[in-house]
Tab-separated table of C-alpha atoms in Angstrom:
chain	number	residue	atom	x	y	z
A	1	MET	CA	51.177	-15.823	111.100
A	2	ASP	CA	53.706	-13.172	112.090
A	3	GLN	CA	57.314	-14.065	112.716
A	4	GLN	CA	60.133	-12.323	114.508
A	5	GLN	CA	63.831	-13.140	114.159
A	6	LEU	CA	66.971	-11.632	115.679
A	7	THR	CA	69.992	-11.423	113.378
A	8	GLY	CA	72.898	-9.906	115.257
A	9	LYS	CA	71.711	-6.480	116.324
A	10	GLU	CA	68.940	-6.489	113.755
A	11	GLU	CA	65.386	-7.639	114.317
A	12	ILE	CA	63.034	-8.787	111.581
A	13	TYR	CA	59.259	-8.707	111.692
A	14	VAL	CA	57.327	-10.495	108.933
A	15	PHE	CA	53.870	-9.140	108.120
A	16	SER	CA	51.127	-10.941	106.313
A	17	PRO	CA	50.850	-9.561	102.733
A	18	GLU	CA	47.692	-7.634	103.593
A	19	GLY	CA	49.077	-6.404	106.921
A	20	ALA	CA	52.255	-5.022	105.355
A	21	GLU	CA	50.361	-2.793	102.937
A	22	LEU	CA	47.910	-1.538	105.569
A	23	VAL	CA	50.601	-0.711	108.157
A	24	LEU	CA	53.421	0.567	105.944
A	25	GLY	CA	51.133	2.602	103.680
A	26	PRO	CA	51.230	3.217	99.920
A	27	ASN	CA	54.842	3.098	98.708
A	28	ASP	CA	55.913	2.569	102.347
A	29	SER	CA	54.831	6.132	103.130
A	30	ASN	CA	54.537	5.416	106.869
A	31	MET	CA	58.155	4.309	107.182
A	32	PRO	CA	59.681	7.733	108.052
A	33	TYR	CA	57.167	8.159	110.870
A	34	LEU	CA	57.783	4.654	112.221
A	35	GLU	CA	61.522	5.372	112.191
A	36	LEU	CA	60.936	8.644	114.040
A	37	LEU	CA	58.980	6.925	116.813
A	38	LEU	CA	61.351	3.971	117.161
A	39	GLY	CA	64.490	6.083	116.855
A	40	THR	CA	66.147	3.722	114.424
A	41	GLU	CA	66.394	3.068	110.693
A	42	ILE	CA	63.978	0.479	109.311
A	43	LYS	CA	64.364	-1.373	106.044
A	44	VAL	CA	61.652	-3.132	104.050
A	45	ARG	CA	62.189	-6.357	102.129
A	46	GLY	CA	58.948	-7.642	100.691
A	47	THR	CA	56.615	-8.101	103.657
A	48	SER	CA	59.488	-8.014	106.169
A	49	VAL	CA	60.603	-4.967	108.119
A	50	ILE	CA	64.063	-4.898	109.632
A	51	SER	CA	65.094	-2.774	112.593
A	52	GLU	CA	68.820	-2.021	112.871
A	53	ARG	CA	68.610	-2.125	116.674
A	54	GLY	CA	66.380	-5.027	117.657
A	55	ASN	CA	64.373	-4.796	120.874
A	56	MET	CA	61.201	-6.248	122.346
A	57	LEU	CA	59.287	-3.025	121.742
A	58	PHE	CA	59.854	-3.195	117.986
A	59	SER	CA	58.212	-6.598	117.532
A	60	LEU	CA	55.355	-5.786	119.887
A	61	PHE	CA	54.725	-2.464	118.154
A	62	MET	CA	54.661	-4.054	114.691
A	63	ARG	CA	52.388	-6.861	115.882
A	64	ASN	CA	49.941	-4.430	117.482
A	65	LEU	CA	49.895	-2.231	114.385
A	66	GLU	CA	49.182	-5.222	112.155
A	67	LYS	CA	46.359	-6.403	114.415
A	68	LEU	CA	44.871	-2.900	114.414
A	69	ALA	CA	45.178	-2.509	110.643
A	70	LEU	CA	43.595	-5.882	109.872
A	71	SER	CA	40.559	-4.972	111.976
A	72	ARG	CA	40.178	-1.315	110.924
A	73	GLY	CA	41.932	-0.783	107.608
A	74	ALA	CA	44.899	1.309	106.440
A	75	LEU	CA	46.697	3.233	109.195
A	76	GLY	CA	47.686	6.883	109.226
A	77	GLU	CA	49.967	8.870	111.497
A	78	SER	CA	47.372	9.430	114.212
A	79	GLU	CA	46.490	5.720	114.530
A	80	ILE	CA	50.169	4.762	114.605
A	81	TYR	CA	50.944	7.373	117.230
A	82	MET	CA	48.094	6.325	119.513
A	83	GLU	CA	49.290	2.712	119.372
A	84	TRP	CA	52.796	3.918	120.223
A	85	GLN	CA	51.414	5.909	123.120
A	86	MET	CA	49.696	2.789	124.474
A	87	LEU	CA	53.085	1.077	124.620
A	88	THR	CA	55.239	3.901	125.961
A	89	GLU	CA	53.052	5.965	128.289
A	90	PRO	CA	51.845	4.228	131.479
A	91	ASP	CA	48.722	6.399	131.753
A	92	ALA	CA	47.518	5.505	128.251
A	93	LYS	CA	45.845	2.252	129.250
A	94	ARG	CA	43.925	0.259	126.677
A	95	GLU	CA	40.233	-0.319	127.261
A	96	GLU	CA	38.514	-3.496	126.185
A	97	GLY	CA	35.659	-3.484	123.723
A	98	GLN	CA	35.192	-2.400	120.133
A	99	LEU	CA	33.559	0.986	119.619
A	100	SER	CA	32.702	2.652	116.361
A	101	ILE	CA	30.418	5.220	114.756
A	102	CYS	CA	29.057	4.286	111.334
A	103	ALA	CA	27.808	6.974	108.948
A	104	ALA	CA	27.231	6.736	105.186
A	105	GLY	CA	29.071	3.439	105.001
A	106	LYS	CA	32.185	4.678	106.825
A	107	SER	CA	33.228	3.477	110.278
A	108	ILE	CA	34.991	5.847	112.684
A	109	TYR	CA	36.949	4.377	115.587
A	110	PRO	CA	38.240	6.073	118.739
A	111	LYS	CA	41.932	6.977	118.678
A	112	SER	CA	42.422	7.725	122.368
A	113	ASN	CA	40.902	6.578	125.643
A	114	GLU	CA	39.137	9.904	126.119
A	115	GLN	CA	37.636	9.522	122.659
A	116	LYS	CA	36.343	6.128	123.806
A	117	ARG	CA	34.702	7.868	126.756
A	118	MET	CA	33.125	10.352	124.360
A	119	PHE	CA	31.834	7.538	122.122
A	120	ARG	CA	30.123	5.958	125.120
A	121	ALA	CA	28.785	9.296	126.312
A	122	LEU	CA	27.294	10.037	122.890
A	123	GLN	CA	25.547	6.664	122.962
A	124	SER	CA	24.075	7.071	126.453
A	125	SER	CA	23.667	10.747	127.410
A	126	ASP	CA	21.161	13.472	126.555
A	127	VAL	CA	23.818	16.176	126.991
A	128	VAL	CA	27.553	15.794	126.275
A	129	LEU	CA	29.972	18.557	127.293
A	130	ALA	CA	33.400	18.097	125.676
A	131	SER	CA	36.272	20.392	126.623
A	132	GLY	CA	39.867	20.278	125.451
A	133	PRO	CA	42.618	21.533	123.143
A	134	ALA	CA	42.814	21.555	119.369
A	135	GLY	CA	43.245	18.314	117.465
A	136	THR	CA	41.490	16.021	119.955
A	137	GLY	CA	38.521	15.279	117.692
A	138	LYS	CA	35.753	16.988	119.685
A	139	THR	CA	34.004	18.610	116.731
A	140	PHE	CA	34.711	15.807	114.283
A	141	LEU	CA	33.296	13.054	116.503
A	142	SER	CA	30.254	15.155	117.379
A	143	VAL	CA	29.383	15.832	113.738
A	144	ILE	CA	29.970	12.243	112.589
A	145	TRP	CA	27.844	10.941	115.469
A	146	ALA	CA	25.055	13.387	114.634
A	147	LEU	CA	25.146	12.369	110.967
A	148	SER	CA	24.972	8.702	111.932
A	149	GLN	CA	21.818	9.423	113.934
A	150	VAL	CA	20.194	11.412	111.129
A	151	LEU	CA	21.129	9.069	108.277
A	152	SER	CA	19.902	6.040	110.244
A	153	GLY	CA	16.551	7.710	110.946
A	154	ARG	CA	17.027	7.790	114.723
A	155	LYS	CA	16.911	11.592	114.620
A	156	GLY	CA	15.225	13.852	112.102
A	157	LYS	CA	17.614	16.801	112.079
A	158	LEU	CA	21.201	17.879	112.662
A	159	LEU	CA	21.391	21.439	113.973
A	160	LEU	CA	24.847	23.064	113.987
A	161	THR	CA	25.556	26.356	115.681
A	162	ARG	CA	28.420	28.539	116.873
A	163	PRO	CA	28.526	31.752	118.878
A	164	VAL	CA	29.379	34.750	116.716
A	165	VAL	CA	32.448	35.919	118.609
A	166	GLU	CA	35.665	35.544	116.669
A	167	ALA	CA	38.796	37.669	116.895
A	168	GLY	CA	36.747	40.765	117.725
A	169	GLU	CA	34.679	40.661	114.520
A	170	SER	CA	30.982	40.015	113.968
A	171	LEU	CA	29.000	38.565	111.069
A	172	GLY	CA	28.054	42.068	109.988
A	173	PHE	CA	31.710	42.624	109.169
A	174	LEU	CA	31.512	39.982	106.409
A	175	PRO	CA	30.019	40.515	102.919
A	176	GLY	CA	26.956	38.719	101.529
A	177	ASP	CA	23.686	37.362	102.901
A	178	LEU	CA	23.440	35.245	106.054
A	179	SER	CA	24.270	31.993	104.248
A	180	GLN	CA	27.340	33.559	102.613
A	181	LYS	CA	28.453	35.076	105.902
A	182	LEU	CA	28.109	31.778	107.764
A	183	ASN	CA	29.769	29.494	105.221
A	184	PRO	CA	33.430	30.331	105.987
A	185	TYR	CA	32.662	30.731	109.687
A	186	LEU	CA	31.199	27.226	109.939
A	187	ARG	CA	33.730	25.660	107.546
A	188	PRO	CA	35.190	23.261	110.177
A	189	LEU	CA	31.735	21.751	110.653
A	190	TYR	CA	31.354	21.274	106.898
A	191	ASP	CA	34.817	19.705	106.737
A	192	ALA	CA	33.685	17.064	109.240
A	193	MET	CA	30.442	16.378	107.354
A	194	GLU	CA	32.296	16.082	104.057
A	195	TYR	CA	34.468	13.328	105.512
A	196	VAL	CA	31.521	10.958	105.024
A	197	LEU	CA	29.298	12.871	102.567
A	198	SER	CA	29.976	14.696	99.321
A	199	PRO	CA	29.375	18.478	99.225
A	200	GLN	CA	26.372	17.789	96.970
A	201	GLN	CA	24.869	15.411	99.541
A	202	VAL	CA	25.396	17.960	102.312
A	203	ARG	CA	23.664	20.665	100.251
A	204	LYS	CA	20.751	18.329	99.529
A	205	LEU	CA	20.321	17.640	103.253
A	206	GLU	CA	20.457	21.376	103.919
A	207	ASP	CA	17.889	22.083	101.214
A	208	ASN	CA	15.385	19.630	102.701
A	209	GLY	CA	15.979	20.854	106.265
A	210	THR	CA	17.731	17.737	107.571
A	211	ILE	CA	20.871	19.782	108.259
A	212	GLU	CA	20.487	23.285	109.641
A	213	VAL	CA	23.287	25.724	110.439
A	214	ALA	CA	22.647	28.935	112.334
A	215	PRO	CA	24.314	31.489	114.606
A	216	LEU	CA	23.693	30.807	118.283
A	217	ALA	CA	21.578	33.959	118.636
A	218	TYR	CA	19.003	32.447	116.231
A	219	MET	CA	18.293	29.636	118.729
A	220	ARG	CA	16.508	31.911	121.206
A	221	GLY	CA	12.815	31.133	121.664
A	222	ARG	CA	12.928	27.801	119.822
A	223	SER	CA	12.008	24.320	121.017
A	224	VAL	CA	13.929	21.634	119.132
A	225	ASN	CA	12.597	18.079	118.866
A	226	ASN	CA	13.875	14.860	117.264
A	227	ALA	CA	17.342	16.301	116.602
A	228	VAL	CA	20.997	16.357	117.518
A	229	MET	CA	22.085	19.913	118.385
A	230	ILE	CA	25.779	20.795	118.340
A	231	LEU	CA	27.163	23.974	119.874
A	232	ASP	CA	30.759	24.253	118.670
A	233	GLU	CA	33.406	26.734	119.876
A	234	ALA	CA	31.402	27.018	123.089
A	235	GLN	CA	34.293	28.711	124.881
A	236	ASN	CA	33.030	31.831	123.082
A	237	ALA	CA	29.465	31.450	124.344
A	238	THR	CA	28.461	33.316	127.494
A	239	ARG	CA	26.817	31.577	130.424
A	240	ALA	CA	23.424	32.953	129.406
A	241	GLN	CA	23.877	31.802	125.790
A	242	THR	CA	24.938	28.303	126.833
A	243	MET	CA	21.968	27.982	129.175
A	244	MET	CA	19.670	29.239	126.402
A	245	PHE	CA	21.069	26.616	123.998
A	246	LEU	CA	20.705	23.729	126.438
A	247	THR	CA	17.141	24.677	127.334
A	248	ARG	CA	16.082	24.305	123.668
A	249	LEU	CA	16.083	20.515	124.191
A	250	GLY	CA	12.743	18.932	123.328
A	251	GLY	CA	11.613	15.333	122.876
A	252	ASN	CA	14.053	12.795	121.397
A	253	CYS	CA	16.753	15.471	121.311
A	254	GLN	CA	20.441	15.398	122.218
A	255	ALA	CA	22.749	18.354	122.814
A	256	ILE	CA	26.524	18.293	122.331
A	257	VAL	CA	28.652	21.238	123.476
A	258	THR	CA	32.332	21.419	122.503
A	259	GLY	CA	35.103	23.950	122.938
A	260	ASP	CA	38.627	24.809	124.010
A	261	PRO	CA	38.668	27.114	127.063
A	262	SER	CA	42.256	28.159	126.291
A	263	GLN	CA	41.121	29.765	123.007
A	264	THR	CA	38.260	31.940	124.187
A	265	ASP	CA	37.773	35.288	122.445
A	266	LEU	CA	35.535	36.650	125.204
A	267	GLY	CA	36.871	39.687	127.009
A	268	ASN	CA	36.574	37.942	130.372
A	269	ARG	CA	37.878	34.380	130.185
A	270	ASN	CA	36.005	33.477	133.366
A	271	SER	CA	32.665	34.241	131.694
A	272	SER	CA	32.905	31.265	129.282
A	273	GLY	CA	29.668	29.303	129.227
A	274	LEU	CA	31.392	25.992	128.510
A	275	GLU	CA	33.348	25.820	131.749
A	276	ASP	CA	30.365	27.173	133.671
A	277	ALA	CA	28.138	24.437	132.223
A	278	ILE	CA	30.684	21.760	133.147
A	279	ARG	CA	30.838	23.030	136.728
A	280	THR	CA	27.076	23.446	137.024
A	281	LEU	CA	25.753	20.382	135.210
A	282	GLY	CA	28.495	17.793	135.704
A	283	GLY	CA	26.643	15.893	138.424
A	284	ILE	CA	23.260	15.661	136.669
A	285	ASP	CA	22.069	12.264	135.483
A	286	GLY	CA	22.039	12.209	131.676
A	287	VAL	CA	24.868	14.759	131.373
A	288	SER	CA	28.372	13.530	130.504
A	289	VAL	CA	31.535	15.610	130.789
A	290	ILE	CA	34.549	14.758	128.629
A	291	ARG	CA	37.846	16.534	129.326
A	292	PHE	CA	40.481	16.062	126.631
A	293	THR	CA	44.144	16.918	127.247
A	294	HIS	CA	47.183	17.300	124.978
A	295	SER	CA	47.712	13.526	125.289
A	296	ASP	CA	44.491	13.003	123.335
A	297	ALA	CA	45.536	15.093	120.318
A	298	VAL	CA	45.026	12.823	117.306
A	299	ARG	CA	45.337	15.311	114.425
A	300	SER	CA	49.057	14.607	114.215
A	301	ARG	CA	52.123	14.172	116.412
A	302	ILE	CA	53.252	17.756	115.819
A	303	VAL	CA	49.878	19.157	116.910
A	304	ARG	CA	50.110	17.127	120.103
A	305	ASP	CA	53.589	18.508	120.811
A	306	ILE	CA	52.444	22.075	120.058
A	307	VAL	CA	49.489	21.750	122.434
A	308	ARG	CA	51.737	20.275	125.117
A	309	ALA	CA	54.230	23.140	124.745
A	310	TYR	CA	51.533	25.797	125.082
A	311	SER	CA	49.981	23.944	128.042
A	312	ASN	CA	53.359	24.043	129.812
A	313	ARG	CA	53.344	27.841	129.355
A	314	SER	CA	49.804	28.305	130.684
A	315	GLY	CA	51.087	30.177	133.695
A	316	ASP	CA	53.056	32.703	131.628
A	317	ALA	CA	51.814	36.247	131.212
A	318	GLU	CA	50.220	36.958	127.841
């Protein structure tokens, strides 16, 4: 049972033994970040944390973090920040209900309300279009969801693709065969897969055809069944390419399209297939549109602030 006590200007919060370790981190590694958010020095004595300037927000914040940690496990910066956002930003309202994606024995929980919307969309929609800035979890959630479907036997294949438009270069610019050319290009997708699987397990799934990675151009003419298809970096796909990808959908198939319109490498920003698909398909039954903003950045606090700063300059000339 937690306890709070005011001693002069100080305020003390007493964690349970398990809660203290999960919230404060190994060797109290989360303490500097907690101090940064609260704007005050915090001391630790056993399972007690002491704020030099006691206030109602301190106790509530600690209590909420402990409740979260006891239900989900050890907390990192992104989980702590999202809980802080719930307390301090009126628009960051908490939704009821427990959502999670389970893959290879690991459970992934949403860290923002828009992520919760994406979780629900992934569970209910044939096509999910997710747009937003870096660090919001679009690619990560898509890949983990797809793996959960494949590893549980609900789908037979995970197909990952990206358009080959990056900083003015093409795959022909890179050395090696197609697999060697694609490996660094698709590295972010592998990073997400390797969060729940070892590199050896990923290679085994690739070898038996359960995981397939390919450039977007290689999708033309195919009909894909019993699979989850992910088109990542879709801001670099043209309208025609995006339509081609979405029309590959066969039986028991789901398509997920993700991208950040602000980072398109296409010569004409207005030609991006992602935004065109959102405008064109948003009202169709079975299609869900998720729009992340800088407030949903969960990679870290600094990434959120960077995205916010660039968003505030969106009207500036480049």
